[in-house]
């Protein structure tokens, strides 16, 4: 073999060896890098998720997720999509999890796996603050009632609308739903009690006129039989936060009494 051919062969071996080493190093680096989960949430569901004056997303869900991620050492990217879009993203595999005041229901458990409950809620009816006409479900006969798509409030309203003779109109977010009632287009709306209660304390011109209907608990959701490690980390982190007092501290920040 000529000197030139020997040199070429040695060069080719060196290049191949470098390529293998480089690929191996890249794979090892990828393995070492922590996975960043995509977590979808609602846009306006105070006190669980909403934007403050600086445009930052805050609320019980937001702080709870951040505290659990810190406790368990995982990274995530938060995507505020709106409740219905968040659930659809999870179902389509475009998000790894959803935290959005999402009630744990039998129907949803067919599609998603849920964490241990982190909040127990319930549904109330709200009307405009200056409305003296509506006092009970019976007073809704022949009227329109505003509901938010995909929520327990919508499910409850749909379950009683035939009995009490009203029709429902749907909205993508709580703010638009509230304004429809305040403006007089709808006679009432149904919403989770901590959400409506918080809104009223912040100046939303509504009032609650019914007792709380027993509702489902809120849970963190992942796809069915998917992201089991993430779900386990959420549950472990939640338990740790309840034990060390951080969980109650977060609740007390947004819900008084």
Short mmCIF file of the C-alpha atoms (twelve columns), coordinates in Angstrom:
data_MODEL
# 
_entry.id   MODEL 
# 
loop_
_atom_site.group_PDB 
_atom_site.id 
_atom_site.type_symbol 
_atom_site.label_atom_id 
_atom_site.label_alt_id 
_atom_site.label_comp_id 
_atom_site.label_asym_id 
_atom_site.label_seq_id 
_atom_site.Cartn_x 
_atom_site.Cartn_y 
_atom_site.Cartn_z 
_atom_site.pdbx_PDB_model_num 
ATOM 1   C CA . UNK A 1   0.000   0.000  0.000  1 
ATOM 2   C CA . UNK A 2   1.384   3.451  -0.947 1 
ATOM 3   C CA . UNK A 3   2.123   6.053  1.691  1 
ATOM 4   C CA . UNK A 4   -0.748  8.172  0.371  1 
ATOM 5   C CA . UNK A 5   -3.225  5.286  0.656  1 
ATOM 6   C CA . UNK A 6   -2.033  4.496  4.189  1 
ATOM 7   C CA . UNK A 7   -2.527  8.128  5.208  1 
ATOM 8   C CA . UNK A 8   -6.001  8.240  3.642  1 
ATOM 9   C CA . UNK A 9   -7.054  5.049  5.411  1 
ATOM 10  C CA . UNK A 10  -5.813  6.327  8.756  1 
ATOM 11  C CA . UNK A 11  -7.621  9.625  8.200  1 
ATOM 12  C CA . UNK A 12  -10.882 7.800  7.415  1 
ATOM 13  C CA . UNK A 13  -10.597 5.704  10.606 1 
ATOM 14  C CA . UNK A 14  -9.952  8.857  12.637 1 
ATOM 15  C CA . UNK A 15  -13.016 10.591 11.170 1 
ATOM 16  C CA . UNK A 16  -15.219 7.562  11.861 1 
ATOM 17  C CA . UNK A 17  -13.905 7.297  15.427 1 
ATOM 18  C CA . UNK A 18  -14.589 11.004 16.001 1 
ATOM 19  C CA . UNK A 19  -18.089 10.618 14.612 1 
ATOM 20  C CA . UNK A 20  -18.890 7.751  16.975 1 
ATOM 21  C CA . UNK A 21  -17.425 9.639  19.929 1 
ATOM 22  C CA . UNK A 22  -19.336 12.795 19.010 1 
ATOM 23  C CA . UNK A 23  -22.624 10.922 18.610 1 
ATOM 24  C CA . UNK A 24  -22.120 9.109  21.885 1 
ATOM 25  C CA . UNK A 25  -21.339 12.351 23.657 1 
ATOM 26  C CA . UNK A 26  -24.454 13.979 22.211 1 
ATOM 27  C CA . UNK A 27  -26.650 11.119 23.367 1 
ATOM 28  C CA . UNK A 28  -25.122 11.193 26.816 1 
ATOM 29  C CA . UNK A 29  -25.671 14.946 27.014 1 
ATOM 30  C CA . UNK A 30  -29.280 14.478 25.957 1 
ATOM 31  C CA . UNK A 31  -29.747 11.789 28.584 1 
ATOM 32  C CA . UNK A 32  -28.223 14.014 31.250 1 
ATOM 33  C CA . UNK A 33  -30.415 16.988 30.323 1 
ATOM 34  C CA . UNK A 34  -33.626 17.175 32.317 1 
ATOM 35  C CA . UNK A 35  -36.803 16.837 30.282 1 
ATOM 36  C CA . UNK A 36  -38.864 20.004 30.113 1 
ATOM 37  C CA . UNK A 37  -42.572 19.233 30.343 1 
ATOM 38  C CA . UNK A 38  -45.232 21.255 28.535 1 
ATOM 39  C CA . UNK A 39  -47.950 22.163 31.048 1 
ATOM 40  C CA . UNK A 40  -51.123 23.789 29.730 1 
ATOM 41  C CA . UNK A 41  -53.405 25.987 31.800 1 
ATOM 42  C CA . UNK A 42  -56.346 28.367 31.570 1 
ATOM 43  C CA . UNK A 43  -56.032 32.083 30.805 1 
ATOM 44  C CA . UNK A 44  -58.503 33.543 33.312 1 
ATOM 45  C CA . UNK A 45  -59.663 31.453 36.253 1 
ATOM 46  C CA . UNK A 46  -58.747 33.525 39.294 1 
ATOM 47  C CA . UNK A 47  -57.693 32.731 41.950 1 
ATOM 48  C CA . UNK A 48  -56.215 29.622 40.293 1 
ATOM 49  C CA . UNK A 49  -54.632 31.233 37.238 1 
ATOM 50  C CA . UNK A 50  -54.727 34.824 36.009 1 
ATOM 51  C CA . UNK A 51  -52.419 37.672 34.990 1 
ATOM 52  C CA . UNK A 52  -51.260 40.289 37.471 1 
ATOM 53  C CA . UNK A 53  -50.615 43.946 36.634 1 
ATOM 54  C CA . UNK A 54  -47.178 43.059 35.291 1 
ATOM 55  C CA . UNK A 55  -48.699 40.564 32.863 1 
ATOM 56  C CA . UNK A 56  -47.308 37.584 34.776 1 
ATOM 57  C CA . UNK A 57  -49.403 34.480 35.368 1 
ATOM 58  C CA . UNK A 58  -50.089 33.964 39.066 1 
ATOM 59  C CA . UNK A 59  -52.601 32.051 41.188 1 
ATOM 60  C CA . UNK A 60  -52.992 28.879 43.210 1 
ATOM 61  C CA . UNK A 61  -52.346 26.520 40.296 1 
ATOM 62  C CA . UNK A 62  -49.360 28.509 39.054 1 
ATOM 63  C CA . UNK A 63  -47.667 28.728 42.462 1 
ATOM 64  C CA . UNK A 64  -48.506 25.134 43.324 1 
ATOM 65  C CA . UNK A 65  -46.960 23.850 40.089 1 
ATOM 66  C CA . UNK A 66  -43.833 25.964 40.612 1 
ATOM 67  C CA . UNK A 67  -43.408 24.757 44.199 1 
ATOM 68  C CA . UNK A 68  -43.893 21.094 43.243 1 
ATOM 69  C CA . UNK A 69  -41.446 21.398 40.333 1 
ATOM 70  C CA . UNK A 70  -38.859 22.912 42.677 1 
ATOM 71  C CA . UNK A 71  -39.492 20.203 45.279 1 
ATOM 72  C CA . UNK A 72  -39.161 17.409 42.715 1 
ATOM 73  C CA . UNK A 73  -36.495 18.945 40.500 1 
ATOM 74  C CA . UNK A 74  -38.242 18.987 37.133 1 
ATOM 75  C CA . UNK A 75  -38.530 21.754 34.532 1 
ATOM 76  C CA . UNK A 76  -41.635 22.844 32.662 1 
ATOM 77  C CA . UNK A 77  -42.915 25.345 30.140 1 
ATOM 78  C CA . UNK A 78  -46.279 26.890 31.011 1 
ATOM 79  C CA . UNK A 79  -48.706 27.496 28.155 1 
ATOM 80  C CA . UNK A 80  -51.818 29.574 28.913 1 
ATOM 81  C CA . UNK A 81  -54.258 28.368 26.260 1 
ATOM 82  C CA . UNK A 82  -57.705 28.661 27.818 1 
ATOM 83  C CA . UNK A 83  -59.397 25.745 29.545 1 
ATOM 84  C CA . UNK A 84  -61.006 24.054 26.568 1 
ATOM 85  C CA . UNK A 85  -57.902 24.444 24.395 1 
ATOM 86  C CA . UNK A 86  -55.680 23.168 27.222 1 
ATOM 87  C CA . UNK A 87  -57.727 19.989 27.576 1 
ATOM 88  C CA . UNK A 88  -57.723 19.492 23.806 1 
ATOM 89  C CA . UNK A 89  -53.933 19.959 23.704 1 
ATOM 90  C CA . UNK A 90  -53.515 17.289 26.362 1 
ATOM 91  C CA . UNK A 91  -55.811 14.901 24.538 1 
ATOM 92  C CA . UNK A 92  -53.907 15.489 21.281 1 
ATOM 93  C CA . UNK A 93  -50.543 14.875 22.923 1 
ATOM 94  C CA . UNK A 94  -49.432 18.497 22.426 1 
ATOM 95  C CA . UNK A 95  -49.111 19.015 26.189 1 
ATOM 96  C CA . UNK A 96  -47.731 16.733 28.892 1 
ATOM 97  C CA . UNK A 97  -50.099 17.887 31.617 1 
ATOM 98  C CA . UNK A 98  -52.889 20.303 32.522 1 
ATOM 99  C CA . UNK A 99  -53.373 22.270 35.730 1 
ATOM 100 C CA . UNK A 100 -56.370 24.562 35.382 1 
ATOM 101 C CA . UNK A 101 -58.853 24.040 38.197 1 
ATOM 102 C CA . UNK A 102 -59.798 20.837 36.378 1 
ATOM 103 C CA . UNK A 103 -62.463 18.809 38.130 1 
ATOM 104 C CA . UNK A 104 -61.876 15.081 38.449 1 
ATOM 105 C CA . UNK A 105 -64.939 13.471 36.862 1 
ATOM 106 C CA . UNK A 106 -65.713 9.918  35.753 1 
ATOM 107 C CA . UNK A 107 -65.992 11.065 32.142 1 
ATOM 108 C CA . UNK A 108 -62.574 12.750 32.189 1 
ATOM 109 C CA . UNK A 109 -61.005 9.752  33.901 1 
ATOM 110 C CA . UNK A 110 -61.774 7.754  30.762 1 
ATOM 111 C CA . UNK A 111 -59.318 9.961  28.837 1 
ATOM 112 C CA . UNK A 112 -56.883 11.238 31.447 1 
ATOM 113 C CA . UNK A 113 -55.036 10.143 34.578 1 
ATOM 114 C CA . UNK A 114 -55.353 12.506 37.540 1 
ATOM 115 C CA . UNK A 115 -53.200 13.323 40.510 1 
ATOM 116 C CA . UNK A 116 -54.407 13.170 44.068 1 
ATOM 117 C CA . UNK A 117 -56.970 15.973 44.585 1 
ATOM 118 C CA . UNK A 118 -55.433 19.309 45.526 1 
ATOM 119 C CA . UNK A 119 -58.639 21.328 46.054 1 
ATOM 120 C CA . UNK A 120 -62.303 20.573 46.784 1 
ATOM 121 C CA . UNK A 121 -64.693 22.878 44.979 1 
ATOM 122 C CA . UNK A 122 -68.385 23.348 44.206 1 
ATOM 123 C CA . UNK A 123 -70.682 25.298 41.877 1 
ATOM 124 C CA . UNK A 124 -72.668 28.466 42.650 1 
ATOM 125 C CA . UNK A 125 -75.009 30.681 40.652 1 
ATOM 126 C CA . UNK A 126 -74.117 34.313 40.182 1 
ATOM 127 C CA . UNK A 127 -76.218 37.242 38.976 1 
ATOM 128 C CA . UNK A 128 -75.582 40.934 38.390 1 
ATOM 129 C CA . UNK A 129 -75.024 42.789 41.653 1 
ATOM 130 C CA . UNK A 130 -78.009 45.083 41.026 1 
ATOM 131 C CA . UNK A 131 -80.388 42.281 40.017 1 
ATOM 132 C CA . UNK A 132 -83.202 41.888 42.535 1 
ATOM 133 C CA . UNK A 133 -85.330 39.613 40.339 1 
ATOM 134 C CA . UNK A 134 -83.386 36.342 40.387 1 
ATOM 135 C CA . UNK A 135 -83.309 34.587 43.755 1 
ATOM 136 C CA . UNK A 136 -83.438 30.876 42.868 1 
ATOM 137 C CA . UNK A 137 -83.240 28.412 39.996 1 
ATOM 138 C CA . UNK A 138 -87.004 28.718 39.508 1 
ATOM 139 C CA . UNK A 139 -86.552 32.369 38.517 1 
ATOM 140 C CA . UNK A 140 -84.448 31.357 35.502 1 
ATOM 141 C CA . UNK A 141 -87.446 30.061 33.523 1 
ATOM 142 C CA . UNK A 142 -87.448 31.412 29.966 1 
ATOM 143 C CA . UNK A 143 -84.092 33.143 30.409 1 
ATOM 144 C CA . UNK A 144 -80.522 32.695 29.184 1 
ATOM 145 C CA . UNK A 145 -77.758 31.469 31.469 1 
ATOM 146 C CA . UNK A 146 -74.048 31.956 30.735 1 
ATOM 147 C CA . UNK A 147 -71.595 29.078 31.190 1 
ATOM 148 C CA . UNK A 148 -67.915 28.478 30.469 1 
ATOM 149 C CA . UNK A 149 -67.151 25.690 28.004 1 
ATOM 150 C CA . UNK A 150 -65.899 22.437 29.480 1 
ATOM 151 C CA . UNK A 151 -66.384 23.367 33.128 1 
ATOM 152 C CA . UNK A 152 -68.292 21.818 35.977 1 
ATOM 153 C CA . UNK A 153 -70.459 24.927 35.996 1 
ATOM 154 C CA . UNK A 154 -71.539 24.161 32.457 1 
ATOM 155 C CA . UNK A 155 -72.197 20.507 33.297 1 
ATOM 156 C CA . UNK A 156 -74.357 21.476 36.274 1 
ATOM 157 C CA . UNK A 157 -76.319 24.086 34.303 1 
ATOM 158 C CA . UNK A 158 -76.947 21.602 31.482 1 
ATOM 159 C CA . UNK A 159 -78.156 19.027 34.019 1 
ATOM 160 C CA . UNK A 160 -80.902 21.308 35.385 1 
ATOM 161 C CA . UNK A 161 -81.844 23.523 32.431 1 
ATOM 162 C CA . UNK A 162 -84.772 21.351 31.303 1 
ATOM 163 C CA . UNK A 163 -86.107 21.134 34.843 1 
ATOM 164 C CA . UNK A 164 -86.044 24.902 35.312 1 
ATOM 165 C CA . UNK A 165 -86.725 25.949 31.709 1 
ATOM 166 C CA . UNK A 166 -83.697 28.062 30.774 1 
ATOM 167 C CA . UNK A 167 -81.228 27.945 27.889 1 
ATOM 168 C CA . UNK A 168 -77.446 28.155 28.084 1 
ATOM 169 C CA . UNK A 169 -74.973 30.304 26.158 1 
ATOM 170 C CA . UNK A 170 -71.287 29.355 26.191 1 
ATOM 171 C CA . UNK A 171 -68.068 31.323 26.617 1 
ATOM 172 C CA . UNK A 172 -64.382 30.452 26.461 1 
ATOM 173 C CA . UNK A 173 -63.341 32.385 29.570 1 
ATOM 174 C CA . UNK A 174 -64.779 33.559 32.870 1 
ATOM 175 C CA . UNK A 175 -64.365 37.297 32.167 1 
ATOM 176 C CA . UNK A 176 -66.521 37.190 29.042 1 
ATOM 177 C CA . UNK A 177 -69.110 35.086 30.876 1 
ATOM 178 C CA . UNK A 178 -69.276 37.564 33.767 1 
ATOM 179 C CA . UNK A 179 -69.621 40.542 31.442 1 
ATOM 180 C CA . UNK A 180 -72.508 38.892 29.620 1 
ATOM 181 C CA . UNK A 181 -74.379 38.671 32.938 1 
ATOM 182 C CA . UNK A 182 -73.394 42.151 34.131 1 
ATOM 183 C CA . UNK A 183 -74.499 43.580 30.780 1 
ATOM 184 C CA . UNK A 184 -77.906 41.916 31.087 1 
ATOM 185 C CA . UNK A 185 -77.628 39.584 28.117 1 
ATOM 186 C CA . UNK A 186 -77.818 36.563 30.431 1 
ATOM 187 C CA . UNK A 187 -79.773 36.368 33.680 1 
ATOM 188 C CA . UNK A 188 -77.147 34.337 35.550 1 
ATOM 189 C CA . UNK A 189 -74.002 32.253 35.292 1 
ATOM 190 C CA . UNK A 190 -72.671 29.141 36.993 1 
ATOM 191 C CA . UNK A 191 -69.103 29.047 38.241 1 
ATOM 192 C CA . UNK A 192 -66.861 27.333 40.797 1 
ATOM 193 C CA . UNK A 193 -67.415 29.127 44.102 1 
ATOM 194 C CA . UNK A 194 -63.789 30.116 44.892 1 
ATOM 195 C CA . UNK A 195 -63.422 31.598 41.411 1 
ATOM 196 C CA . UNK A 196 -66.592 33.656 41.529 1 
ATOM 197 C CA . UNK A 197 -65.967 34.593 45.154 1 
ATOM 198 C CA . UNK A 198 -62.493 35.860 44.335 1 
ATOM 199 C CA . UNK A 199 -63.802 37.826 41.363 1 
ATOM 200 C CA . UNK A 200 -66.423 39.537 43.515 1 
ATOM 201 C CA . UNK A 201 -63.799 40.528 46.121 1 
ATOM 202 C CA . UNK A 202 -61.798 42.056 43.252 1 
ATOM 203 C CA . UNK A 203 -64.689 44.234 42.113 1 
ATOM 204 C CA . UNK A 204 -66.607 42.080 39.623 1 
ATOM 205 C CA . UNK A 205 -70.198 43.362 39.809 1 
ATOM 206 C CA . UNK A 206 -71.832 40.016 40.602 1 
ATOM 207 C CA . UNK A 207 -73.378 38.418 43.658 1 
ATOM 208 C CA . UNK A 208 -73.947 34.783 44.601 1 
ATOM 209 C CA . UNK A 209 -77.556 33.889 45.368 1 
ATOM 210 C CA . UNK A 210 -77.491 30.125 45.848 1 
ATOM 211 C CA . UNK A 211 -75.757 27.759 48.231 1 
ATOM 212 C CA . UNK A 212 -72.771 25.872 46.882 1 
ATOM 213 C CA . UNK A 213 -73.631 22.694 45.025 1 
ATOM 214 C CA . UNK A 214 -71.278 19.890 45.992 1 
ATOM 215 C CA . UNK A 215 -68.675 19.594 43.269 1 
ATOM 216 C CA . UNK A 216 -65.756 17.432 42.314 1 
ATOM 217 C CA . UNK A 217 -62.184 17.896 43.457 1 
ATOM 218 C CA . UNK A 218 -59.519 19.544 41.304 1 
ATOM 219 C CA . UNK A 219 -56.615 17.476 40.014 1 
ATOM 220 C CA . UNK A 220 -53.528 17.711 37.818 1 
ATOM 221 C CA . UNK A 221 -54.091 15.718 34.621 1 
ATOM 222 C CA . UNK A 222 -51.879 13.816 32.183 1 
ATOM 223 C CA . UNK A 223 -52.780 11.663 29.191 1 
ATOM 224 C CA . UNK A 224 -54.163 8.210  29.888 1 
ATOM 225 C CA . UNK A 225 -51.259 5.872  30.694 1 
ATOM 226 C CA . UNK A 226 -48.776 8.627  29.764 1 
ATOM 227 C CA . UNK A 227 -46.252 10.680 31.728 1 
ATOM 228 C CA . UNK A 228 -46.598 8.466  34.779 1 
ATOM 229 C CA . UNK A 229 -43.291 9.784  36.132 1 
ATOM 230 C CA . UNK A 230 -44.595 13.363 35.983 1 
ATOM 231 C CA . UNK A 231 -47.795 12.328 37.736 1 
ATOM 232 C CA . UNK A 232 -45.854 10.550 40.468 1 
ATOM 233 C CA . UNK A 233 -43.633 13.599 40.967 1 
ATOM 234 C CA . UNK A 234 -46.694 15.834 41.251 1 
ATOM 235 C CA . UNK A 235 -48.261 13.569 43.890 1 
ATOM 236 C CA . UNK A 236 -45.032 13.296 45.874 1 
ATOM 237 C CA . UNK A 237 -44.435 17.035 45.679 1 
ATOM 238 C CA . UNK A 238 -48.010 17.788 46.701 1 
ATOM 239 C CA . UNK A 239 -47.678 15.539 49.751 1 
ATOM 240 C CA . UNK A 240 -44.411 17.239 50.697 1 
ATOM 241 C CA . UNK A 241 -45.952 20.700 50.356 1 
ATOM 242 C CA . UNK A 242 -48.880 19.736 52.555 1 
ATOM 243 C CA . UNK A 243 -46.487 18.378 55.154 1 
ATOM 244 C CA . UNK A 244 -44.167 21.389 55.243 1 
ATOM 245 C CA . UNK A 245 -46.951 23.982 55.220 1 
ATOM 246 C CA . UNK A 246 -46.244 25.478 51.785 1 
ATOM 247 C CA . UNK A 247 -49.531 24.196 50.362 1 
ATOM 248 C CA . UNK A 248 -51.622 26.011 52.972 1 
ATOM 249 C CA . UNK A 249 -49.469 29.109 52.570 1 
ATOM 250 C CA . UNK A 250 -50.316 29.203 48.854 1 
ATOM 251 C CA . UNK A 251 -54.047 28.771 49.515 1 
ATOM 252 C CA . UNK A 252 -54.045 31.486 52.170 1 
ATOM 253 C CA . UNK A 253 -52.485 33.906 49.689 1 
ATOM 254 C CA . UNK A 254 -55.555 33.766 47.459 1 
ATOM 255 C CA . UNK A 255 -58.467 32.509 49.557 1 
ATOM 256 C CA . UNK A 256 -59.147 34.203 52.867 1 
ATOM 257 C CA . UNK A 257 -61.033 32.470 55.669 1 
# 
